[in-house]
Amino acid sequence: MLKIYNTLTRKTEEFQTLEPGKVRMYVCGVTVYNDAHVGHAMSAIVFDIVRRYLEYRGYAVKHVMNYTDVDDKIINRANQLGEDPLKLSARYIADYAADLKSLNVLPATSNPQVSTTMPLIIQFIEGLIQKGHAYAASNGDVYFRVNSDDDYGRLSGRKLEDMQAGARIEIGEQKEHPMDFALWKAAKPGEISWDSPWGKGRPGWHIECSAMNLAELGEQIDIHGGGNDLIFPHHENEIAQSECYTGKEFSRYWIHNGMLQLGGEKMSKSLGNIISIKEFLSKRSSDIMRMLVLNGTYRAPLMFNDETLDAAERNVERLKSALKPASPSAAGLSADTLSASTESATANFTEAMDSDFNTAGAVAALFELSKSINTARDNGATGEQLKPAQETFKQLAGVLGLTLEEKKGSSEDEAQVEALLSERTQARKDKNWKRSDEIRDQLKVMGVTIEDSKDGTTWKWS
RNA sequence: GGCGUCGUGGCCAAGUGGUAAGGCAAGGGUCUGCAAAACCCUCAUUCACGGGUUCAAAUCCCGUCGACGCCUCCA
């Protein structure tokens, strides 16, 4: 039985879907105006794992991830670059999709955008006004009336009275209550805008997600996810809008990932301590990023530094070792030692993942199995004997989204490596250790690691 | 100041009442011409601190200290 920690109730609860066998999941995506960073990667990977595991458990998952392509920051950036804001965001949407692909994150079932959801957003706001949950100000802004929602604050555990200290009404805003938030913002001169019953303008940040949820998944969903920095105000406001509009409970489970920590601080655009996904992937593999996430707890802060990354890299290498083929000279094992360990590893894997996606425990189960496979191979197991365990191993690693693929080089480089290796093999036959070690050093510089064994020499790019 | 999450070995970290998973690093060993990889062994009587509940607590309760996140945009 799968259990999930629900931010809404602050408890770990049994997972039950609205509709048997089907999961409707909405995850807040990114605002597209510059390169995505490894913090975004963490979030994308966390929910990719959630999705993959739900599918492994037999659910049909409808996974929606939005793109915020209408926003102040996009407009500012577009002005700086002298580019059309929607062109700018289209560019970064393509860019982010490519980043996700290189991180082995499965594409969402759909990726709605604000700019193409405009009629529904307007309809949504009109509905809220009709029900008395929103009001239009004379300047063309529309605000959500927080006092009209008795439950306001229940996701973040705040009370309106407590929040007023920090709240301020900006100059030019015409709010009834300091915590009222914008559903629609009147256009400033020269800004991109859409026609509405309240004049030209554009949507506030939160309403888009409520509208897209409704459009893509209906009035009620099973899982709503995002970074824990979105709990307030974004998700709080989404709940308020959606529930006031439909009169029904919006999402049953709220899942929030913790923040990536760089030097003891959250990595974020505003702090400027950013490492982009592209920059990361130019130095390390996507499996290493994913292993870093798997090694931790998705809800807790994740330490991102050379030490934790090096450990993740070693972990990936260790897992890869389980997939090495049997020795060609293997005599075979007389007894089957692997099927029992395969079974127990699978059980441990599932048990861990069932406990609120305990990926660290799931990886530990993979290490167990990897050790059993390697021991069997060392003891002379044949390829046939290793195969079932290795297949299970690959399947479970795949549920976590690990590729366990070796790096690839160009064919010209490979030809050169092969030539050097055959020279080295001859040198070793001649017991010319000096030349043999020279070649090994030379290959090392080229980025090639070699391993000698009774059955010959194997190599890989490192 | 308010709300929330959390403090487990050198590092990352699992474990929410029954006597401390796993990985990295470190040390020793098997194998190897030497390496590398793999495998074996060693590595927290103790879970921030102080009280309390219990036959029994890292796990529950109270307090203290500390870290991080949110309260403005943020995955």
Coordinates of C-alpha atoms (C1' of nucleotides) in Angstrom, one line a residue:
Chain A
M1 CA 0.0 0.0 0.0
L2 CA 1.5 3.3 -1.2
K3 CA 1.7 6.0 1.4
I4 CA 2.3 9.6 0.7
Y5 CA 3.1 12.6 2.9
N6 CA 0.4 15.2 2.3
T7 CA 1.4 18.8 2.9
L8 CA -2.3 19.7 3.4
T9 CA -2.7 17.4 6.4
R10 CA 0.9 17.2 7.5
K11 CA 0.5 13.5 7.7
T12 CA 1.5 10.4 5.7
E13 CA -1.6 9.0 4.3
E14 CA -2.6 5.9 2.3
F15 CA -2.9 6.8 -1.4
Q16 CA -6.4 6.4 -2.9
T17 CA -7.3 7.8 -6.2
L18 CA -10.5 9.5 -7.2
E19 CA -11.0 7.0 -10.0
P20 CA -9.7 3.4 -9.6
G21 CA -6.4 2.8 -11.4
K22 CA -6.1 6.4 -12.6
V23 CA -4.0 9.3 -11.3
R24 CA -4.5 12.9 -12.2
M25 CA -1.3 14.8 -11.3
Y26 CA -0.5 18.4 -11.8
V27 CA 3.0 19.7 -11.2
C28 CA 3.9 23.4 -11.4
G29 CA 6.4 23.9 -14.1
V30 CA 8.7 26.9 -14.7
T31 CA 8.5 30.5 -15.7
V32 CA 10.4 30.5 -19.0
Y33 CA 12.7 33.5 -19.3
N34 CA 16.2 32.1 -18.9
D35 CA 18.2 28.9 -18.5
A36 CA 16.7 26.4 -16.0
H37 CA 19.0 25.4 -13.1
V38 CA 19.7 22.3 -11.2
G39 CA 17.1 23.2 -8.6
H40 CA 14.5 22.9 -11.3
A41 CA 16.1 19.6 -12.3
M42 CA 15.7 18.3 -8.8
S43 CA 12.0 19.1 -8.8
A44 CA 11.5 17.6 -12.3
I45 CA 13.3 14.5 -11.3
V46 CA 11.4 14.1 -8.1
F47 CA 8.0 14.2 -9.8
D48 CA 9.4 12.0 -12.7
I49 CA 10.1 9.4 -10.1
V50 CA 6.7 9.8 -8.5
R51 CA 5.1 9.3 -12.0
R52 CA 7.3 6.4 -12.9
Y53 CA 6.6 4.6 -9.6
L54 CA 2.9 5.1 -9.9
E55 CA 3.0 3.6 -13.4
Y56 CA 5.1 0.7 -12.1
R57 CA 2.4 0.2 -9.5
G58 CA -0.1 -0.1 -12.4
Y59 CA -1.7 3.3 -12.4
A60 CA -2.5 5.2 -15.6
V61 CA -1.0 8.6 -14.9
K62 CA -2.1 11.8 -16.5
H63 CA 0.7 14.1 -15.8
V64 CA 0.3 17.8 -16.5
M65 CA 3.1 20.3 -16.2
N66 CA 2.5 23.9 -17.2
Y67 CA 4.7 26.6 -18.6
T68 CA 4.2 30.1 -17.3
D69 CA 4.8 32.1 -20.5
V70 CA 3.1 35.4 -19.5
D71 CA 4.7 37.1 -16.5
D72 CA 6.5 40.3 -15.4
K73 CA 9.9 38.8 -15.6
I74 CA 9.4 37.6 -19.1
I75 CA 8.2 41.0 -20.1
N76 CA 11.2 42.7 -18.5
R77 CA 13.6 40.3 -20.1
A78 CA 12.0 40.6 -23.5
N79 CA 12.2 44.4 -23.2
Q80 CA 15.9 44.2 -22.4
L81 CA 16.5 42.0 -25.4
G82 CA 14.1 43.8 -27.7
E83 CA 12.4 40.5 -28.3
D84 CA 8.7 39.7 -28.5
P85 CA 7.8 38.2 -25.0
L86 CA 5.9 35.2 -26.5
K87 CA 8.8 34.5 -28.8
L88 CA 11.2 34.6 -25.9
S89 CA 9.2 32.3 -23.8
A90 CA 8.7 29.9 -26.8
R91 CA 12.4 29.7 -27.1
Y92 CA 12.9 28.8 -23.4
I93 CA 10.1 26.3 -23.5
A94 CA 11.9 24.4 -26.2
D95 CA 15.0 24.8 -24.3
Y96 CA 13.6 23.4 -21.0
A97 CA 12.0 20.5 -22.8
A98 CA 15.4 19.6 -24.2
D99 CA 16.9 19.9 -20.7
L100 CA 14.3 17.5 -19.3
K101 CA 14.9 15.1 -22.1
S102 CA 18.6 15.1 -21.4
L103 CA 17.8 14.5 -17.7
N104 CA 15.8 11.4 -18.8
V105 CA 12.6 13.0 -17.4
L106 CA 9.6 11.6 -19.2
P107 CA 7.6 14.2 -21.1
A108 CA 4.4 15.1 -19.3
T109 CA 1.1 14.1 -20.8
S110 CA 0.5 17.7 -21.6
N111 CA 2.2 21.0 -21.2
P112 CA -0.4 23.8 -21.2
Q113 CA 0.6 27.4 -21.4
V114 CA -0.9 30.6 -20.0
S115 CA -1.0 32.3 -23.4
T116 CA -3.2 29.6 -24.9
T117 CA -5.6 29.3 -21.9
M118 CA -6.7 32.9 -21.9
P119 CA -10.5 32.4 -22.6
L120 CA -10.8 29.9 -19.8
I121 CA -8.9 32.1 -17.4
I122 CA -11.2 35.0 -18.1
Q123 CA -14.2 32.8 -17.7
F124 CA -12.8 31.5 -14.4
I125 CA -12.3 35.1 -13.1
E126 CA -15.9 36.0 -14.1
G127 CA -17.2 33.0 -12.2
L128 CA -15.3 34.1 -9.1
I129 CA -16.7 37.6 -9.4
Q130 CA -20.3 36.3 -9.8
K131 CA -19.9 34.2 -6.7
G132 CA -18.6 37.2 -4.7
H133 CA -15.1 35.8 -4.3
A134 CA -13.5 38.4 -6.5
Y135 CA -14.0 42.1 -7.4
A136 CA -12.9 44.4 -10.1
A137 CA -11.1 47.6 -9.1
S138 CA -11.6 50.8 -11.0
N139 CA -8.1 50.7 -12.4
G140 CA -8.8 47.5 -14.3
D141 CA -7.2 45.0 -11.8
V142 CA -9.3 42.2 -10.5
Y143 CA -8.5 40.8 -7.0
F144 CA -9.5 37.7 -5.1
R145 CA -11.3 38.5 -1.9
V146 CA -9.6 36.4 0.8
N147 CA -12.2 37.2 3.4
S148 CA -14.7 35.3 1.3
D149 CA -12.9 32.0 1.8
D150 CA -13.2 30.6 5.3
D151 CA -10.5 28.0 4.6
Y152 CA -7.9 30.5 3.4
G153 CA -4.5 29.6 4.8
R154 CA -5.2 25.9 5.5
L155 CA -2.4 24.6 3.2
S156 CA 0.4 26.8 4.6
G157 CA -1.1 26.8 8.2
R158 CA -1.4 30.5 8.4
K159 CA -4.1 32.7 9.6
L160 CA -5.1 35.9 7.9
E161 CA -4.5 37.9 11.1
D162 CA -0.9 36.5 11.3
M163 CA -0.1 37.4 7.7
Q164 CA -1.2 41.0 7.8
A165 CA 2.0 42.2 9.5
G166 CA 4.1 41.5 6.5
A167 CA 1.5 42.4 3.9
R168 CA 1.4 45.8 2.3
I169 CA -0.7 47.4 -0.3
E170 CA 1.5 48.6 -3.2
I171 CA 0.9 52.1 -4.5
G172 CA -1.7 52.0 -7.2
E173 CA -3.4 48.9 -5.9
Q174 CA -7.0 49.1 -4.8
K175 CA -7.4 46.1 -2.5
E176 CA -10.1 45.6 0.1
H177 CA -7.7 43.5 2.2
P178 CA -3.9 43.6 2.1
M179 CA -3.8 39.8 1.4
D180 CA -6.2 40.0 -1.5
F181 CA -4.2 38.9 -4.6
A182 CA -4.4 39.8 -8.3
L183 CA -6.4 37.6 -10.6
W184 CA -6.1 40.0 -13.5
K185 CA -3.6 42.9 -13.9
A186 CA -4.4 45.9 -16.0
A187 CA -1.9 46.4 -18.8
K188 CA 0.7 49.1 -18.5
P189 CA 1.4 51.1 -21.6
G190 CA 3.2 49.1 -24.2
E191 CA 2.8 45.8 -22.4
I192 CA 1.6 42.6 -24.0
S193 CA -2.1 42.3 -23.1
W194 CA -5.3 40.5 -23.8
D195 CA -8.9 41.9 -24.0
S196 CA -11.1 41.2 -21.1
P197 CA -14.4 42.4 -19.5
W198 CA -12.1 44.6 -17.3
G199 CA -10.1 46.1 -20.1
K200 CA -6.7 45.1 -21.6
G201 CA -4.5 43.2 -19.2
R202 CA -3.1 39.8 -18.3
P203 CA -3.7 37.1 -15.7
G204 CA -2.1 37.1 -12.2
W205 CA 0.3 34.4 -11.5
H206 CA -2.0 31.9 -9.6
I207 CA -5.1 31.9 -11.7
E208 CA -3.4 30.2 -14.6
C209 CA -2.8 27.0 -12.7
S210 CA -6.4 26.8 -11.4
A211 CA -7.6 27.3 -15.0
M212 CA -5.3 24.8 -16.6
N213 CA -6.1 22.2 -14.0
L214 CA -9.7 22.6 -14.8
A215 CA -9.1 22.4 -18.5
E216 CA -6.7 19.5 -18.4
L217 CA -7.8 17.4 -15.5
G218 CA -11.2 18.5 -14.3
E219 CA -12.5 19.9 -11.1
Q220 CA -10.7 17.5 -8.8
I221 CA -7.3 16.0 -9.0
D222 CA -5.3 13.4 -7.1
I223 CA -1.9 14.9 -6.8
H224 CA -0.7 18.5 -7.0
G225 CA 3.1 19.0 -6.8
G226 CA 5.8 21.5 -6.8
G227 CA 8.7 23.0 -4.9
N228 CA 8.0 23.7 -1.2
D229 CA 8.7 27.4 -1.9
L230 CA 5.4 27.4 -3.8
I231 CA 3.3 26.4 -0.8
F232 CA 2.7 30.0 0.0
P233 CA 1.3 32.0 -1.7
H234 CA 1.0 30.1 -5.0
H235 CA -0.6 26.9 -3.9
E236 CA -2.6 28.5 -1.2
N237 CA -4.1 30.8 -3.7
E238 CA -4.7 28.1 -6.2
I239 CA -6.7 26.2 -3.6
A240 CA -8.7 29.3 -2.8
Q241 CA -9.5 30.0 -6.4
S242 CA -10.3 26.5 -7.5
E243 CA -12.4 25.5 -4.5
C244 CA -14.3 28.8 -4.5
Y245 CA -15.0 28.3 -8.2
T246 CA -16.1 24.7 -8.1
G247 CA -17.2 24.3 -4.5
K248 CA -15.3 21.0 -4.4
E249 CA -12.1 19.8 -2.9
F250 CA -9.4 20.6 -5.3
S251 CA -6.5 18.2 -4.9
R252 CA -6.4 15.3 -2.5
Y253 CA -2.6 15.0 -2.0
W254 CA -0.1 17.9 -2.1
I255 CA 3.5 16.8 -2.6
H256 CA 6.3 19.3 -2.2
N257 CA 10.0 18.8 -2.8
G258 CA 12.7 20.4 -0.7
M259 CA 15.2 22.9 -2.0
L260 CA 18.6 22.2 -3.4
Q261 CA 21.2 23.7 -1.1
L262 CA 24.3 25.3 -2.5
G263 CA 26.8 26.3 0.2
G264 CA 24.1 26.1 2.9
E265 CA 21.7 28.3 1.0
K266 CA 18.8 27.6 -1.3
M267 CA 19.8 27.8 -5.0
S268 CA 17.6 30.4 -6.6
K269 CA 17.4 32.9 -9.3
S270 CA 17.1 35.8 -6.9
L271 CA 20.1 34.8 -4.9
G272 CA 22.1 34.3 -8.0
N273 CA 23.8 31.1 -6.8
I274 CA 22.8 29.2 -9.9
I275 CA 24.2 26.3 -11.8
S276 CA 22.3 25.7 -15.0
I277 CA 21.3 22.3 -16.1
K278 CA 23.4 22.6 -19.2
E279 CA 26.4 23.6 -17.2
F280 CA 25.9 20.6 -14.9
L281 CA 25.5 18.2 -17.8
S282 CA 28.7 19.5 -19.5
K283 CA 30.6 18.1 -16.5
R284 CA 28.6 15.2 -15.1
S285 CA 26.0 12.7 -16.4
S286 CA 22.3 12.9 -15.9
D287 CA 22.5 9.7 -13.8
I288 CA 24.7 11.5 -11.3
M289 CA 22.1 14.3 -10.9
R290 CA 19.4 11.8 -10.4
M291 CA 21.5 9.7 -8.0
L292 CA 22.0 12.8 -5.9
V293 CA 18.3 13.2 -5.6
L294 CA 17.7 9.5 -5.0
N295 CA 20.3 9.5 -2.2
G296 CA 18.4 12.1 -0.3
T297 CA 14.8 12.6 0.8
Y298 CA 12.7 14.4 -1.7
R299 CA 11.0 16.6 1.0
A300 CA 14.3 17.7 2.7
P301 CA 16.9 20.1 1.6
L302 CA 19.4 18.5 -0.8
M303 CA 23.1 19.1 -0.4
F304 CA 24.7 20.0 -3.7
N305 CA 28.5 20.1 -3.6
D306 CA 31.5 18.3 -4.9
E307 CA 31.5 15.8 -2.1
T308 CA 27.9 14.7 -2.5
L309 CA 28.2 14.7 -6.3
D310 CA 31.4 12.6 -6.1
A311 CA 29.6 10.1 -3.9
A312 CA 26.6 10.0 -6.3
E313 CA 29.0 9.4 -9.2
R314 CA 30.6 6.4 -7.3
N315 CA 27.1 5.1 -6.5
V316 CA 26.2 5.1 -10.2
E317 CA 29.4 3.3 -11.1
R318 CA 28.7 0.7 -8.5
L319 CA 25.2 0.1 -9.9
K320 CA 26.6 -0.2 -13.4
S321 CA 29.0 -2.9 -12.3
A322 CA 26.0 -5.2 -11.8
L323 CA 25.3 -5.1 -15.5
K324 CA 28.7 -6.3 -16.6
P325 CA 28.5 -9.5 -18.6
A326 CA 29.5 -12.9 -17.2
S327 CA 33.0 -14.1 -17.8
P328 CA 33.2 -16.0 -21.1
S329 CA 35.1 -18.7 -19.3
A330 CA 32.5 -19.0 -16.6
A331 CA 32.0 -22.6 -15.4
G332 CA 28.5 -22.0 -14.2
L333 CA 27.0 -22.1 -10.7
S334 CA 25.6 -25.4 -9.4
A335 CA 23.0 -23.8 -7.3
D336 CA 20.8 -20.8 -8.0
T337 CA 21.7 -18.2 -5.5
L338 CA 20.3 -15.3 -7.3
S339 CA 16.5 -15.7 -7.5
A340 CA 16.1 -15.4 -3.7
S341 CA 18.1 -12.2 -3.6
T342 CA 16.3 -10.9 -6.7
E343 CA 13.0 -11.5 -4.9
S344 CA 14.1 -9.9 -1.6
A345 CA 15.6 -6.9 -3.4
T346 CA 12.3 -6.3 -5.3
A347 CA 10.3 -6.6 -2.1
N348 CA 12.6 -4.2 -0.3
F349 CA 12.5 -1.8 -3.2
T350 CA 8.7 -1.7 -3.3
E351 CA 8.4 -1.5 0.4
A352 CA 10.8 1.5 0.5
M353 CA 9.0 3.3 -2.4
D354 CA 5.6 2.6 -0.9
S355 CA 6.8 4.6 2.2
D356 CA 6.4 8.0 0.7
F357 CA 8.9 7.4 -2.1
N358 CA 11.8 6.5 0.1
T359 CA 14.3 6.5 -2.7
A360 CA 17.3 6.2 -0.5
G361 CA 15.9 2.8 0.7
A362 CA 15.1 1.8 -2.8
V363 CA 18.6 2.5 -3.9
A364 CA 19.9 0.5 -1.0
A365 CA 17.8 -2.5 -2.3
L366 CA 19.5 -2.0 -5.7
F367 CA 22.9 -2.1 -4.0
E368 CA 22.0 -5.4 -2.3
L369 CA 21.0 -6.9 -5.6
S370 CA 24.1 -5.5 -7.3
K371 CA 26.3 -7.2 -4.7
S372 CA 24.5 -10.5 -5.2
I373 CA 24.9 -10.3 -8.9
N374 CA 28.6 -9.4 -8.7
T375 CA 29.3 -12.2 -6.2
A376 CA 27.6 -14.7 -8.5
R377 CA 29.6 -13.5 -11.4
D378 CA 32.8 -13.7 -9.4
N379 CA 31.9 -17.3 -8.5
G380 CA 31.5 -18.3 -12.1
A381 CA 27.8 -17.7 -13.0
T382 CA 27.0 -17.8 -16.7
G383 CA 25.3 -15.2 -18.6
E384 CA 22.1 -17.2 -18.6
Q385 CA 22.3 -17.5 -14.8
L386 CA 22.8 -13.8 -14.4
K387 CA 20.2 -12.7 -16.8
P388 CA 17.0 -12.8 -14.7
A389 CA 18.6 -10.9 -11.9
Q390 CA 20.1 -8.4 -14.3
E391 CA 16.8 -7.9 -16.0
T392 CA 15.0 -7.2 -12.7
F393 CA 17.9 -4.9 -11.8
K394 CA 17.5 -2.9 -15.0
Q395 CA 13.8 -2.7 -14.6
L396 CA 14.0 -1.3 -11.0
A397 CA 16.7 1.1 -11.9
G398 CA 14.4 2.2 -14.7
V399 CA 11.6 2.9 -12.3
L400 CA 13.9 5.4 -10.6
G401 CA 14.8 6.8 -14.1
L402 CA 18.4 5.7 -14.0
T403 CA 19.8 4.9 -17.5
L404 CA 23.0 3.2 -16.3
E405 CA 24.4 3.8 -19.8
E406 CA 28.1 4.1 -20.4
K407 CA 29.4 7.2 -22.0
K408 CA 29.9 7.1 -25.7
G409 CA 32.8 8.5 -27.7
S410 CA 33.2 9.0 -31.4
S411 CA 34.1 6.0 -33.6
E412 CA 37.4 7.6 -34.7
D413 CA 38.4 7.9 -31.0
E414 CA 37.3 4.3 -30.4
A415 CA 39.4 3.1 -33.2
Q416 CA 42.4 4.8 -31.7
V417 CA 41.6 3.3 -28.3
E418 CA 41.4 -0.1 -29.8
A419 CA 44.7 0.3 -31.6
L420 CA 46.5 1.4 -28.4
L421 CA 44.9 -1.5 -26.5
S422 CA 46.1 -4.1 -28.9
E423 CA 49.6 -2.7 -28.7
R424 CA 49.3 -2.9 -24.9
T425 CA 48.0 -6.4 -25.0
Q426 CA 51.1 -7.4 -27.0
A427 CA 53.3 -5.5 -24.6
R428 CA 51.8 -7.4 -21.7
K429 CA 52.3 -10.7 -23.5
D430 CA 56.0 -9.6 -23.8
K431 CA 56.0 -8.7 -20.1
N432 CA 57.0 -5.2 -21.2
W433 CA 55.3 -3.6 -18.2
K434 CA 56.9 -0.2 -18.8
R435 CA 55.3 0.2 -22.3
S436 CA 52.1 -1.4 -21.0
D437 CA 51.8 1.2 -18.2
E438 CA 52.7 4.0 -20.5
I439 CA 49.8 3.2 -22.8
R440 CA 47.5 2.9 -19.8
D441 CA 48.5 6.4 -18.7
Q442 CA 48.0 7.7 -22.2
L443 CA 44.5 6.3 -22.3
K444 CA 43.8 7.8 -18.9
V445 CA 44.6 11.2 -20.3
M446 CA 42.3 10.5 -23.2
G447 CA 39.5 9.7 -20.7
V448 CA 39.6 6.0 -20.9
T449 CA 39.6 3.7 -18.0
I450 CA 40.8 0.1 -18.5
E451 CA 40.3 -3.1 -16.5
D452 CA 42.4 -6.2 -17.0
S453 CA 41.0 -9.6 -16.2
K454 CA 41.7 -13.2 -17.0
D455 CA 39.4 -12.9 -20.0
G456 CA 41.2 -9.9 -21.5
T457 CA 41.0 -6.1 -21.1
T458 CA 37.8 -4.1 -21.1
W459 CA 37.6 -0.3 -21.3
K460 CA 35.2 2.6 -21.0
W461 CA 35.1 6.3 -21.2
S462 CA 35.3 8.0 -17.8
Chain B
rG1 C1' 8.0 38.6 14.9
rG2 C1' 4.5 34.6 12.7
rC3 C1' 4.1 29.7 10.1
rG4 C1' 6.5 25.2 8.7
rU5 C1' 10.4 21.4 8.2
rC6 C1' 14.4 19.4 10.6
rG7 C1' 18.9 18.3 13.9
rU8 C1' 21.5 10.2 13.4
rG9 C1' 29.3 8.2 12.7
rG10 C1' 34.4 12.4 8.8
rC11 C1' 30.4 13.3 4.7
rC12 C1' 25.3 12.0 2.3
rA13 C1' 21.6 9.5 4.7
rA14 C1' 17.3 5.2 6.2
rG15 C1' 14.8 4.2 10.4
rU16 C1' 8.3 7.3 14.1
rG17 C1' 7.9 2.6 20.6
rG18 C1' 11.4 -3.1 20.9
rU19 C1' 17.1 -2.3 21.1
rA20 C1' 21.1 2.0 14.9
rA21 C1' 19.7 0.1 6.7
rG22 C1' 22.7 1.6 2.7
rG23 C1' 26.4 4.6 0.1
rC24 C1' 30.9 7.8 0.1
rA25 C1' 35.5 8.4 2.6
rA26 C1' 39.2 5.7 5.7
rG27 C1' 42.1 1.2 7.3
rG28 C1' 43.1 -4.2 6.4
rG29 C1' 42.6 -8.5 3.0
rU30 C1' 41.5 -11.7 -1.8
rC31 C1' 42.5 -11.1 -7.0
rU32 C1' 46.4 -8.6 -10.3
rG33 C1' 53.1 -8.0 -13.2
rC34 C1' 51.3 -3.3 -11.1
rA35 C1' 46.7 -0.8 -11.3
rA36 C1' 41.4 -0.5 -11.9
rA37 C1' 36.9 -2.9 -10.9
rA38 C1' 34.6 -6.6 -8.0
rC39 C1' 34.3 -9.3 -3.4
rC40 C1' 35.4 -10.1 2.1
rC41 C1' 36.6 -7.7 7.0
rU42 C1' 36.8 -3.2 10.3
rC43 C1' 34.5 1.5 11.2
rA44 C1' 27.9 5.2 16.2
rU45 C1' 26.4 0.9 23.4
rU46 C1' 24.6 5.7 20.3
rC47 C1' 20.8 9.2 17.5
rA48 C1' 21.6 18.4 19.2
rC49 C1' 21.0 19.3 24.6
rG50 C1' 17.9 19.0 29.3
rG51 C1' 13.7 17.0 31.6
rG52 C1' 9.3 13.6 31.4
rU53 C1' 5.9 9.2 29.9
rU54 C1' 6.8 3.7 29.3
rC55 C1' 8.8 -2.8 31.0
rA56 C1' 11.1 -0.5 26.7
rA57 C1' 12.4 5.9 23.0
rA58 C1' 16.6 8.0 17.8
rU59 C1' 11.3 7.2 17.6
rC60 C1' 5.9 9.9 22.1
rC61 C1' 5.4 14.7 25.4
rC62 C1' 7.5 19.5 27.4
rG63 C1' 11.5 22.9 27.3
rU64 C1' 16.3 24.8 25.4
rC65 C1' 19.8 25.6 21.6
rG66 C1' 20.8 25.4 16.4
rA67 C1' 19.9 25.0 10.9
rC68 C1' 16.9 25.7 6.7
rG69 C1' 12.4 27.3 4.0
rC70 C1' 8.1 30.5 3.6
rC71 C1' 5.7 35.2 5.1
rU72 C1' 8.0 39.7 -2.0
rC73 C1' 9.5 36.6 -7.3
rC74 C1' 11.1 31.5 -6.8
rA75 C1' 11.2 24.3 -8.3

